[in-house]
CSV table of C-alpha atoms in Angstrom, one decimal:
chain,number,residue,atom,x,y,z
A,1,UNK,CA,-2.9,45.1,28.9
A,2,UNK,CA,-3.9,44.2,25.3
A,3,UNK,CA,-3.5,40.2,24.9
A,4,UNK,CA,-1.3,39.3,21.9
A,5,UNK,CA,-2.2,36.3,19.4
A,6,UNK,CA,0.7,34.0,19.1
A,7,UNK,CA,1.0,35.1,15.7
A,8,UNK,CA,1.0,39.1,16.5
A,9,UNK,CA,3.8,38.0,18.9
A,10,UNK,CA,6.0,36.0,16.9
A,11,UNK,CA,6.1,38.8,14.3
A,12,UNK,CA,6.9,41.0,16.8
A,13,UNK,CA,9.9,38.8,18.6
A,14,UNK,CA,11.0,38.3,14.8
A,15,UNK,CA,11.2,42.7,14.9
A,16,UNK,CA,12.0,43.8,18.2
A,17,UNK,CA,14.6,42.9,21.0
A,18,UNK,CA,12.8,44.6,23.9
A,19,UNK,CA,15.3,46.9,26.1
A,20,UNK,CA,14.5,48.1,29.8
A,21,UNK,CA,13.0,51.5,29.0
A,22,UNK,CA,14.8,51.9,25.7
A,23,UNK,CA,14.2,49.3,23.0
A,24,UNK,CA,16.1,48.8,20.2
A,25,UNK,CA,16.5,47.0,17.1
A,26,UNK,CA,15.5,43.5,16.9
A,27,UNK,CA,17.6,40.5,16.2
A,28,UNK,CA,16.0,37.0,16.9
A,29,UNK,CA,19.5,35.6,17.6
A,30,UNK,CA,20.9,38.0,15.2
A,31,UNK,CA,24.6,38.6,15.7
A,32,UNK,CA,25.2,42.5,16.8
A,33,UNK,CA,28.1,44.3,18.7
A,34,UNK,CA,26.7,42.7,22.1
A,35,UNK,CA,27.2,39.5,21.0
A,36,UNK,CA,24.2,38.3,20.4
A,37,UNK,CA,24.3,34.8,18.1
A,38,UNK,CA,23.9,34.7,15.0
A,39,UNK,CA,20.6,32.3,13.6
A,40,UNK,CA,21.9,29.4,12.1
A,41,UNK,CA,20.4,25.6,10.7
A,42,UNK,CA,20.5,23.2,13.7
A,43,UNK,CA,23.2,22.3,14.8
A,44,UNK,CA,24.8,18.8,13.6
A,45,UNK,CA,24.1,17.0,16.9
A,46,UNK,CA,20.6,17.7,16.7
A,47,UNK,CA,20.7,15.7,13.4
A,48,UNK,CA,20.7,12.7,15.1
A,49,UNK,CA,17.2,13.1,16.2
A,50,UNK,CA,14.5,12.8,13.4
A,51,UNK,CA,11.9,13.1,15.8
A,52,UNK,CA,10.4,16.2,16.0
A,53,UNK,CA,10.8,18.2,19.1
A,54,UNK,CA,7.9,18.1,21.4
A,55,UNK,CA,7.2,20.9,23.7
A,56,UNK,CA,6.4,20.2,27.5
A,57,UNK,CA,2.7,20.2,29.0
A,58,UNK,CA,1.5,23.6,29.5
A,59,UNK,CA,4.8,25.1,27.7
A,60,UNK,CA,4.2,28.9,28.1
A,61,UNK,CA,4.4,31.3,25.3
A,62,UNK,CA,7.3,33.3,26.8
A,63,UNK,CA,9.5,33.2,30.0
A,64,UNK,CA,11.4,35.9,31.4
A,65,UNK,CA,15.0,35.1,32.3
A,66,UNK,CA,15.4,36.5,36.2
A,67,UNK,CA,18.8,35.6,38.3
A,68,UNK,CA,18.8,31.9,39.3
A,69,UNK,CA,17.4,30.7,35.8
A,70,UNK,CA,19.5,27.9,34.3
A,71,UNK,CA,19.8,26.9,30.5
A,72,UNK,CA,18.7,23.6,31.7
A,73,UNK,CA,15.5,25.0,33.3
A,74,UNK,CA,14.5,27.0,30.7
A,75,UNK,CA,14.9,24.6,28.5
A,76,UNK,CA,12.5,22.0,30.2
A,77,UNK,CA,10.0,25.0,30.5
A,78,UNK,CA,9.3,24.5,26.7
A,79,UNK,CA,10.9,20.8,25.5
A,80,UNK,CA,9.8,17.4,27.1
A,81,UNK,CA,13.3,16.5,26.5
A,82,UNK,CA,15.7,19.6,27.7
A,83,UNK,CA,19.0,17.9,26.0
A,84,UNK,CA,17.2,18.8,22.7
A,85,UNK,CA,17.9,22.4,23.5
A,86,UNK,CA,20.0,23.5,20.6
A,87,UNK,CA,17.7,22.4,17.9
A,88,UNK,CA,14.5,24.7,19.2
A,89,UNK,CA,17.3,27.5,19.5
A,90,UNK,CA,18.6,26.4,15.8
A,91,UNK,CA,22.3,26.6,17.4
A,92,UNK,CA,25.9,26.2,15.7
A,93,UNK,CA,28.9,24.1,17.5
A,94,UNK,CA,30.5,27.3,18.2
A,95,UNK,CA,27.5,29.0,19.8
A,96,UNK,CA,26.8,25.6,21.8
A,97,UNK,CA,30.8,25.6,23.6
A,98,UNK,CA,29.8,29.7,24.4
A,99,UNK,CA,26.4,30.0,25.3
A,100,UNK,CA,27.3,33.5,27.1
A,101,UNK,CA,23.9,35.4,25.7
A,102,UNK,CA,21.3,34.8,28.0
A,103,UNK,CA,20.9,37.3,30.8
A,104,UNK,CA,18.7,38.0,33.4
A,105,UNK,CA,15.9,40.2,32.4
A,106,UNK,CA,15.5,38.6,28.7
A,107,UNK,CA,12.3,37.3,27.4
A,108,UNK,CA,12.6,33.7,25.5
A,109,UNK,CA,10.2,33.9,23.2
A,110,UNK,CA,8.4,30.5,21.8
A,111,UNK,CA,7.5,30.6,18.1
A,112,UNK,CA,5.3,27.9,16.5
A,113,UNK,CA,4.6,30.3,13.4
A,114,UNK,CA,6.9,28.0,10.8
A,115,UNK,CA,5.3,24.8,12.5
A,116,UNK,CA,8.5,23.2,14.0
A,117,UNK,CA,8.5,25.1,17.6
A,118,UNK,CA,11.7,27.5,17.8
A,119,UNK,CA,12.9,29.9,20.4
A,120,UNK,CA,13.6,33.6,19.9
A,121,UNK,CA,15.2,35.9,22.0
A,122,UNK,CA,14.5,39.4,23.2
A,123,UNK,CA,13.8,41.6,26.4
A,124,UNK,CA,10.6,43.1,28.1
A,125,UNK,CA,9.5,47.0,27.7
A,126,UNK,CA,9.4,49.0,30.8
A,127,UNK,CA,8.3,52.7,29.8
A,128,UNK,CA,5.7,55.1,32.4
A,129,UNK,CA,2.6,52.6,31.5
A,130,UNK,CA,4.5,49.5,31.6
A,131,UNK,CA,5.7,47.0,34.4
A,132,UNK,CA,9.1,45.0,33.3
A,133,UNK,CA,7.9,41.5,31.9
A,134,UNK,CA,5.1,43.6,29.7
A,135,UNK,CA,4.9,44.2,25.8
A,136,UNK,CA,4.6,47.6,25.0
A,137,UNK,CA,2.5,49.0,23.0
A,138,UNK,CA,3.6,52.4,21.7
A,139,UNK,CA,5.9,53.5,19.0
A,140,UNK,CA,9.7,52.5,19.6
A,141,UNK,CA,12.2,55.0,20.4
A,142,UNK,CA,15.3,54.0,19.4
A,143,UNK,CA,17.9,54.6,21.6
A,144,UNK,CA,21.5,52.6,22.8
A,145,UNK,CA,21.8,51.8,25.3
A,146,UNK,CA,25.0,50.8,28.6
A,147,UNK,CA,25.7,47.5,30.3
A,148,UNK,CA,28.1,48.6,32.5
A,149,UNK,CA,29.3,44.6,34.5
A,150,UNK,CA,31.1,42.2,32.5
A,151,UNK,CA,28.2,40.1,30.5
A,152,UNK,CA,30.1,37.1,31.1
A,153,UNK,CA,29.4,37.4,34.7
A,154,UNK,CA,25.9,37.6,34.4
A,155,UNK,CA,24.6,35.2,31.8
A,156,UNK,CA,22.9,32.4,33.3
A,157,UNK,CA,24.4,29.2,33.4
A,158,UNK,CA,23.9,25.6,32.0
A,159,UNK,CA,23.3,24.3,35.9
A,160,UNK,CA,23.2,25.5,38.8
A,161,UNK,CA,26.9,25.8,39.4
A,162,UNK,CA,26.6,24.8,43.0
A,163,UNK,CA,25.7,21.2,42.0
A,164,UNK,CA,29.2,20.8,40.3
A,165,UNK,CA,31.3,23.3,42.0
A,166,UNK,CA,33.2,21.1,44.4
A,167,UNK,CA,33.7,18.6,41.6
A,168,UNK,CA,34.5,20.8,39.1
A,169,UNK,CA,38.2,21.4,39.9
A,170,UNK,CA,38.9,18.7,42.1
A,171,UNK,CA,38.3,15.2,41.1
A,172,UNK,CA,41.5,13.8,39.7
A,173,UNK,CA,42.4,11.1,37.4
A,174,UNK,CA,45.9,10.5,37.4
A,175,UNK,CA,48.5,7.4,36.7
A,176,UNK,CA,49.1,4.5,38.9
A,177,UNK,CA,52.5,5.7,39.9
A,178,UNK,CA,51.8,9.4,39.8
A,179,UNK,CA,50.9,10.1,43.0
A,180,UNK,CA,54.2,8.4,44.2
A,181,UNK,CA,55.7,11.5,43.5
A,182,UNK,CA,53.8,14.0,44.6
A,183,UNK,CA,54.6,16.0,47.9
A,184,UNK,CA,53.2,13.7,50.9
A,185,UNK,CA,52.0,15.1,54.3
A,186,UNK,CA,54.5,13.2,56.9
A,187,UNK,CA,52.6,15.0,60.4
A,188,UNK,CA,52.1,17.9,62.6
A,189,UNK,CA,54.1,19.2,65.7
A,190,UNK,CA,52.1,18.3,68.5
A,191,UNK,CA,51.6,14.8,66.6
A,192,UNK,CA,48.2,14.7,65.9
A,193,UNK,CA,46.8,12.4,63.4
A,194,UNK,CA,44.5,14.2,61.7
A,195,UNK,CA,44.2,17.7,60.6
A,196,UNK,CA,41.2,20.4,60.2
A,197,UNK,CA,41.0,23.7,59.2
A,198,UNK,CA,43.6,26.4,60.3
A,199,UNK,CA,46.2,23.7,61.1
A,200,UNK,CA,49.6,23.3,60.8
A,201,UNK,CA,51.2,20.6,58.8
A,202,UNK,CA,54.4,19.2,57.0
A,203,UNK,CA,55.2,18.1,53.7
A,204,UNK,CA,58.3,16.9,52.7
A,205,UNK,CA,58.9,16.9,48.5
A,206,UNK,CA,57.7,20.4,47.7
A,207,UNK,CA,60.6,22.5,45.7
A,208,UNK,CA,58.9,25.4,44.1
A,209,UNK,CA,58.0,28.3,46.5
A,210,UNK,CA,56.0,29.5,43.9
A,211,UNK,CA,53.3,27.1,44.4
A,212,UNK,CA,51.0,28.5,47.4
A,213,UNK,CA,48.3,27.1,47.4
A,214,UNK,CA,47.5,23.2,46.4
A,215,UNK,CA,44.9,20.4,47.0
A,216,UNK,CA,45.2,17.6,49.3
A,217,UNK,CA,44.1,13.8,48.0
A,218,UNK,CA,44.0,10.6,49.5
A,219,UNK,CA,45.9,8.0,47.4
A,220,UNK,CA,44.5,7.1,44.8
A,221,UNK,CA,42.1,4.0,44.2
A,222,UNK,CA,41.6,1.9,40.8
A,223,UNK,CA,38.2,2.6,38.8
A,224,UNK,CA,37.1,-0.9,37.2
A,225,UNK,CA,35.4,-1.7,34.5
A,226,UNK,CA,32.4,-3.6,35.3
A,227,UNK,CA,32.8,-6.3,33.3
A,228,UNK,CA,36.9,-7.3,33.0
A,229,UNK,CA,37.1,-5.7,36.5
A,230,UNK,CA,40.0,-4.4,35.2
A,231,UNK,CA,41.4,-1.0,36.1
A,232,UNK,CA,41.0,1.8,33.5
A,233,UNK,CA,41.8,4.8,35.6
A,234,UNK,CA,42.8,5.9,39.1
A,235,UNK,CA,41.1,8.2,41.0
A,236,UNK,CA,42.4,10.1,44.0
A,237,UNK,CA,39.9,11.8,46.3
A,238,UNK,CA,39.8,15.5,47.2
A,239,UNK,CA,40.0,16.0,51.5
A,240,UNK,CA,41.3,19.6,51.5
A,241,UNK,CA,43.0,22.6,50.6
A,242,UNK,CA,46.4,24.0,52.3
A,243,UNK,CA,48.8,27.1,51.6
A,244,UNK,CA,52.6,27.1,51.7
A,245,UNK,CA,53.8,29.3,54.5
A,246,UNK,CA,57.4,28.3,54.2
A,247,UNK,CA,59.9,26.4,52.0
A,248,UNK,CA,61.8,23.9,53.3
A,249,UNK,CA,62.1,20.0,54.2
A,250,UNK,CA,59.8,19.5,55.3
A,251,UNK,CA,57.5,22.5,54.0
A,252,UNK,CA,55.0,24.2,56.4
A,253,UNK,CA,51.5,24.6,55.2
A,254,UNK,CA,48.3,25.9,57.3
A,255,UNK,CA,44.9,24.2,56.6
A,256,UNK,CA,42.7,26.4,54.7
A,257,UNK,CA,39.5,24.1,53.8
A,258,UNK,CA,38.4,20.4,54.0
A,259,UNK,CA,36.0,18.0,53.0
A,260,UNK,CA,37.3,14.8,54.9
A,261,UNK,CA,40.3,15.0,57.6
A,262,UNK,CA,43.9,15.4,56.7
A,263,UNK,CA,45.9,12.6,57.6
A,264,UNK,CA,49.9,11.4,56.6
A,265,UNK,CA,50.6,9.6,53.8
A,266,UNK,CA,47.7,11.8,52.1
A,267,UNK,CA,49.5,13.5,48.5
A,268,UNK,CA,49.8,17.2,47.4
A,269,UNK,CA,48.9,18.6,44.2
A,270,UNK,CA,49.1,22.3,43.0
A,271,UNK,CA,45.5,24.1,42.9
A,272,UNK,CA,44.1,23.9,39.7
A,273,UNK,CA,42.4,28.1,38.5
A,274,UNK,CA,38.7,27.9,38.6
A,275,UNK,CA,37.8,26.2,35.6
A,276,UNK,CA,34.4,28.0,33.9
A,277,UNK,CA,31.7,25.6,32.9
A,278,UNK,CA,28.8,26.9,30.7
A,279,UNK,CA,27.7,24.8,27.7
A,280,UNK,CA,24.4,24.3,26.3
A,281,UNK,CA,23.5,20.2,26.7
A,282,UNK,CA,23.8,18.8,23.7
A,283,UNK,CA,23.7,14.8,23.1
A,284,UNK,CA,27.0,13.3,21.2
A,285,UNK,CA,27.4,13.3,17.3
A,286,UNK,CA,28.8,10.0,17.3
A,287,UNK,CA,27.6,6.7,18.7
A,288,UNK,CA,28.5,5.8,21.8
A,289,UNK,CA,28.1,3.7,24.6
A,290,UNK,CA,29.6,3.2,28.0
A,291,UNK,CA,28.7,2.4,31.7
A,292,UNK,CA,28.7,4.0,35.2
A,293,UNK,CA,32.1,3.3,37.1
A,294,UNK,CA,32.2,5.2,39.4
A,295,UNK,CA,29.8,7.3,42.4
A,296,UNK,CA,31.3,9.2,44.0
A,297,UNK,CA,32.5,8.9,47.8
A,298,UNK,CA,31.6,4.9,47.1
A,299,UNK,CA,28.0,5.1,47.6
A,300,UNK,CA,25.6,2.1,45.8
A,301,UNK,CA,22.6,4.3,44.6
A,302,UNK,CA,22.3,7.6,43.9
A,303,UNK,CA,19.4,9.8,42.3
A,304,UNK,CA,19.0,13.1,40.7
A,305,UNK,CA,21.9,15.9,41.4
A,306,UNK,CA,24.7,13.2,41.9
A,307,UNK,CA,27.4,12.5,40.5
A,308,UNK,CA,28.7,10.0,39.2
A,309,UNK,CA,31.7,8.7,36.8
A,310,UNK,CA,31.4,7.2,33.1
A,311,UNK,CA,33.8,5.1,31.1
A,312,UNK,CA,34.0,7.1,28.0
A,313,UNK,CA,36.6,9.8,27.9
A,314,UNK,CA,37.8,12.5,25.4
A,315,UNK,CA,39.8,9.5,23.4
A,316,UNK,CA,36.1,9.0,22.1
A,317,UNK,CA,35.3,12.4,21.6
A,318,UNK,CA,33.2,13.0,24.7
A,319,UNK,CA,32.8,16.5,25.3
A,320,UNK,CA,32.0,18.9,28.7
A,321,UNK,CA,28.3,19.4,28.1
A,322,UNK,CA,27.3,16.3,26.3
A,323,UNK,CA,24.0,14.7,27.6
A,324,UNK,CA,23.7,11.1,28.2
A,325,UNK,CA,20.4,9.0,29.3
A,326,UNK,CA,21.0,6.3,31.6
A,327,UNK,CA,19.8,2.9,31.0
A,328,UNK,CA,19.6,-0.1,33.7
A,329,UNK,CA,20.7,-3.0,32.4
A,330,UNK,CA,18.2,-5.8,32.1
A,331,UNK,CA,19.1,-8.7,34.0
A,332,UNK,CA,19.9,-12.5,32.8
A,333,UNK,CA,16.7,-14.5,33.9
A,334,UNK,CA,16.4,-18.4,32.4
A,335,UNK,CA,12.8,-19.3,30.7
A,336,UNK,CA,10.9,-21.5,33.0
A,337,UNK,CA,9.9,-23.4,29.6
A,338,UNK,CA,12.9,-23.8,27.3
A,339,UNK,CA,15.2,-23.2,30.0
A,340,UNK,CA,17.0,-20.9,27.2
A,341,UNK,CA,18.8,-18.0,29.4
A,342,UNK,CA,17.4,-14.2,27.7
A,343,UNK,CA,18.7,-10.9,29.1
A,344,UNK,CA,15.6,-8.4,29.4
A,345,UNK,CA,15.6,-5.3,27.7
A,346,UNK,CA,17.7,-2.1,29.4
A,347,UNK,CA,15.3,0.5,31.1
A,348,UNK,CA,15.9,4.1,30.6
A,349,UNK,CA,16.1,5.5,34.0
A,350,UNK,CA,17.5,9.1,33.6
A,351,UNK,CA,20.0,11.3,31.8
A,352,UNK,CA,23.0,12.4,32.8
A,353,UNK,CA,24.8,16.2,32.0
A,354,UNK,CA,29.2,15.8,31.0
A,355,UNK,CA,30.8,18.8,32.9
A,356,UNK,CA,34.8,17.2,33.1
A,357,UNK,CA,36.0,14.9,30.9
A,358,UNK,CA,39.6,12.9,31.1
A,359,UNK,CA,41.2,10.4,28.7
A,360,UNK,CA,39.2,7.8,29.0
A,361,UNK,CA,36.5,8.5,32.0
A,362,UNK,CA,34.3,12.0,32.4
A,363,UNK,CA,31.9,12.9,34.9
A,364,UNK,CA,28.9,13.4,35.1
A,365,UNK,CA,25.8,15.4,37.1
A,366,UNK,CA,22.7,13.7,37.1
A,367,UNK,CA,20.0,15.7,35.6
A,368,UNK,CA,17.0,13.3,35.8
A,369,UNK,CA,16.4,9.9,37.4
A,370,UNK,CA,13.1,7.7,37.5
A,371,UNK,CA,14.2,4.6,39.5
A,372,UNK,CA,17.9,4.8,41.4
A,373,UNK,CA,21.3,5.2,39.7
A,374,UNK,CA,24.1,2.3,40.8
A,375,UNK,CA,27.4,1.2,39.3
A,376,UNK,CA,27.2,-0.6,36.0
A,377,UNK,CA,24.1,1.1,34.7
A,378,UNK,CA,24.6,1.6,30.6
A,379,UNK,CA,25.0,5.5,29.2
A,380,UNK,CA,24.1,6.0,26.0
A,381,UNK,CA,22.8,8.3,23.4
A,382,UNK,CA,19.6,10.3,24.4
């Protein structure tokens, strides 16, 4: 195969969008009937940064999107800091909250033409000389062409969506007194104190039969803040799922799922619908800064792929997708000479990506950690 210059291929990523055996006409992130997003000046979060974007070691000249791909990888294929994602892509706010326009079998292309690195979208050539993943050579034939599944079901996501999927609709912040009047699990028949899947159990407060299926939490337990060690929200842990099999009081639900064992006095809460996560990381417009509450199931130290709990909420305009780094905080330590007390400077020691926020705590999955992550560590701004 003929080996392209960078600039022969950024001229032709800027005319082509390659299609599986029948390319058609190109659109580097131009909008078109397919949805593809429009190009656009960066986007307004990306304004915060006046340091130009610099592209990882070794940062290929293309990669083609195959099933498993994540926004998140792809992005740290090319930049050394993957949160900086929407400025090489030159994104709007609206295309950041929908990123639905990757899909396997596209080719990102990397173009350094302008001299601020940008990335351009398009898909390989397959024709009789060609393999897919190969630039093709010969005249273009235009032709439409059919995707027959729903588009949303195949575009890639921001994460990998089995890091977050059991946190994604399940842990709950709710009121100190909420849970107090929620449906409670008062036992089983043969007695039995805890429950497992495919078990019987009873509930007394349930009035809707409408309601079939909810999730089971423990009561709820106070999240401090690390300094007042005052409460700012309450948290109630997911141990299961359960489906009404008949109305009454008490109700009879069967076991259907659990993560910990079902036990009385544990509280009942409708199932919330599956809740679609896919935004493109993005740091905050605003200022902000916050700390680690929470980790959860209690642990002290965590690393990359946890996750964890922040004190900043929507009140401050913290959004699903928002990228935070994560700072340790330098500790007190007294001058052996003036015996003046100095707090050392905070250590950046990972970033963090948003995926459910609340009123006034979100949480987080942890993207990237250098040293371990604990309770009271500082997120900022990237």
């Amino acid at each position: 195969m003929k080996k392209f210059s960078t600039r022969s291929l950024t001229l032709i990523s800027l005319s082509l969008i390659w299609g599986w055996g029948a390319p058609v006409q190109a659109q580097a992130l131009a909008g078109d009937a397919a949805g593809v997003p429009q190009a656009a000046a960066p986007a307004s979060p990306g304004a915060r940064n006046p340091q130009p974007l610099e592209l990882a070691a070794n940062a290929p000249d293309r990669h083609v999107v195959v099933k498993g791909d994540t926004l998140w990888d792809i992005s740290g294929k090319f930049l050394q800091q993957p949160w900086r994602w929407p400025e090489i892509w030159q994104l709007n706010r609206e295309q950041i909250r929908d990123p639905h326009w990757i899909y396997p079998g596209n080719v990102v292309y990397l173009d350094t033409s302008s001299g601020q690195p940008r990335l351009r979208l398009g898909q390989p050539v397959g024709d009789a000389g060609s393999t897919p993943g190969t630039l093709a050579q010969n005249t273009i034939k235009m032709q439409p062409t059919v995707r027959v599944e729903s588009l949303r079901d195949t575009a890639i996501p921001t994460v990998s969506s089995a890091m977050i999927a059991a946190f994604v609709n399940r842990p709950l912040v709710v009121t100190e007194t909420q849970m107090l009047t929620s449906p409670r699990v008062i036992g089983t028949q043969d007695g039995r104190v805890n429950l497992g899947r495919g078990d019987l159990m009873y509930v007394r407060g349930i009035k809707d039969s409408t309601v079939t299926d909810w999730h089971v939490y423990r009561q709820a337990r106070p999240i401090l803040d690390p300094d007042t060690r005052k409460p700012i929200a309450f948290e109630a842990l997911f141990v299961g799922s359960v489906r009404l099999e008949r109305l009454g009081d008490p109700s009879t639900l069967r076991v259907t799922g659990t993560s910990e064992e079902i036990g009385a006095g544990d509280r009942l809460v409708p199932a919330e619908l599956g809740r679609p996560f896919n935004f493109v990381p993005h740091p905050p417009a605003q200022d902000v800064k916050g700390r680690i509450v929470s980790i959860y199931k209690g642990v002290s130290h965590v690393g990359r792929n946890s996750v964890v709990a922040v004190s900043l909420g929507s009140q401050i305009g913290i959004e699903e997708g928002h990228v935070l780094a994560i700072k340790q905080r330098g500790r007190e330590i007294l001058d052996p000479v003036t015996r003046e007390r100095l707090r050392l400077p905070d250590e950046p020691t990972g970033h963090l990506l948003i995926f459910r926020v609340f009123d006034s705590i979100a949480y987080g999955l942890v993207t990237a950690a250098t040293d371990s992550i604990q309770v009271g560590d500082l997120v900022v701004n990237p």
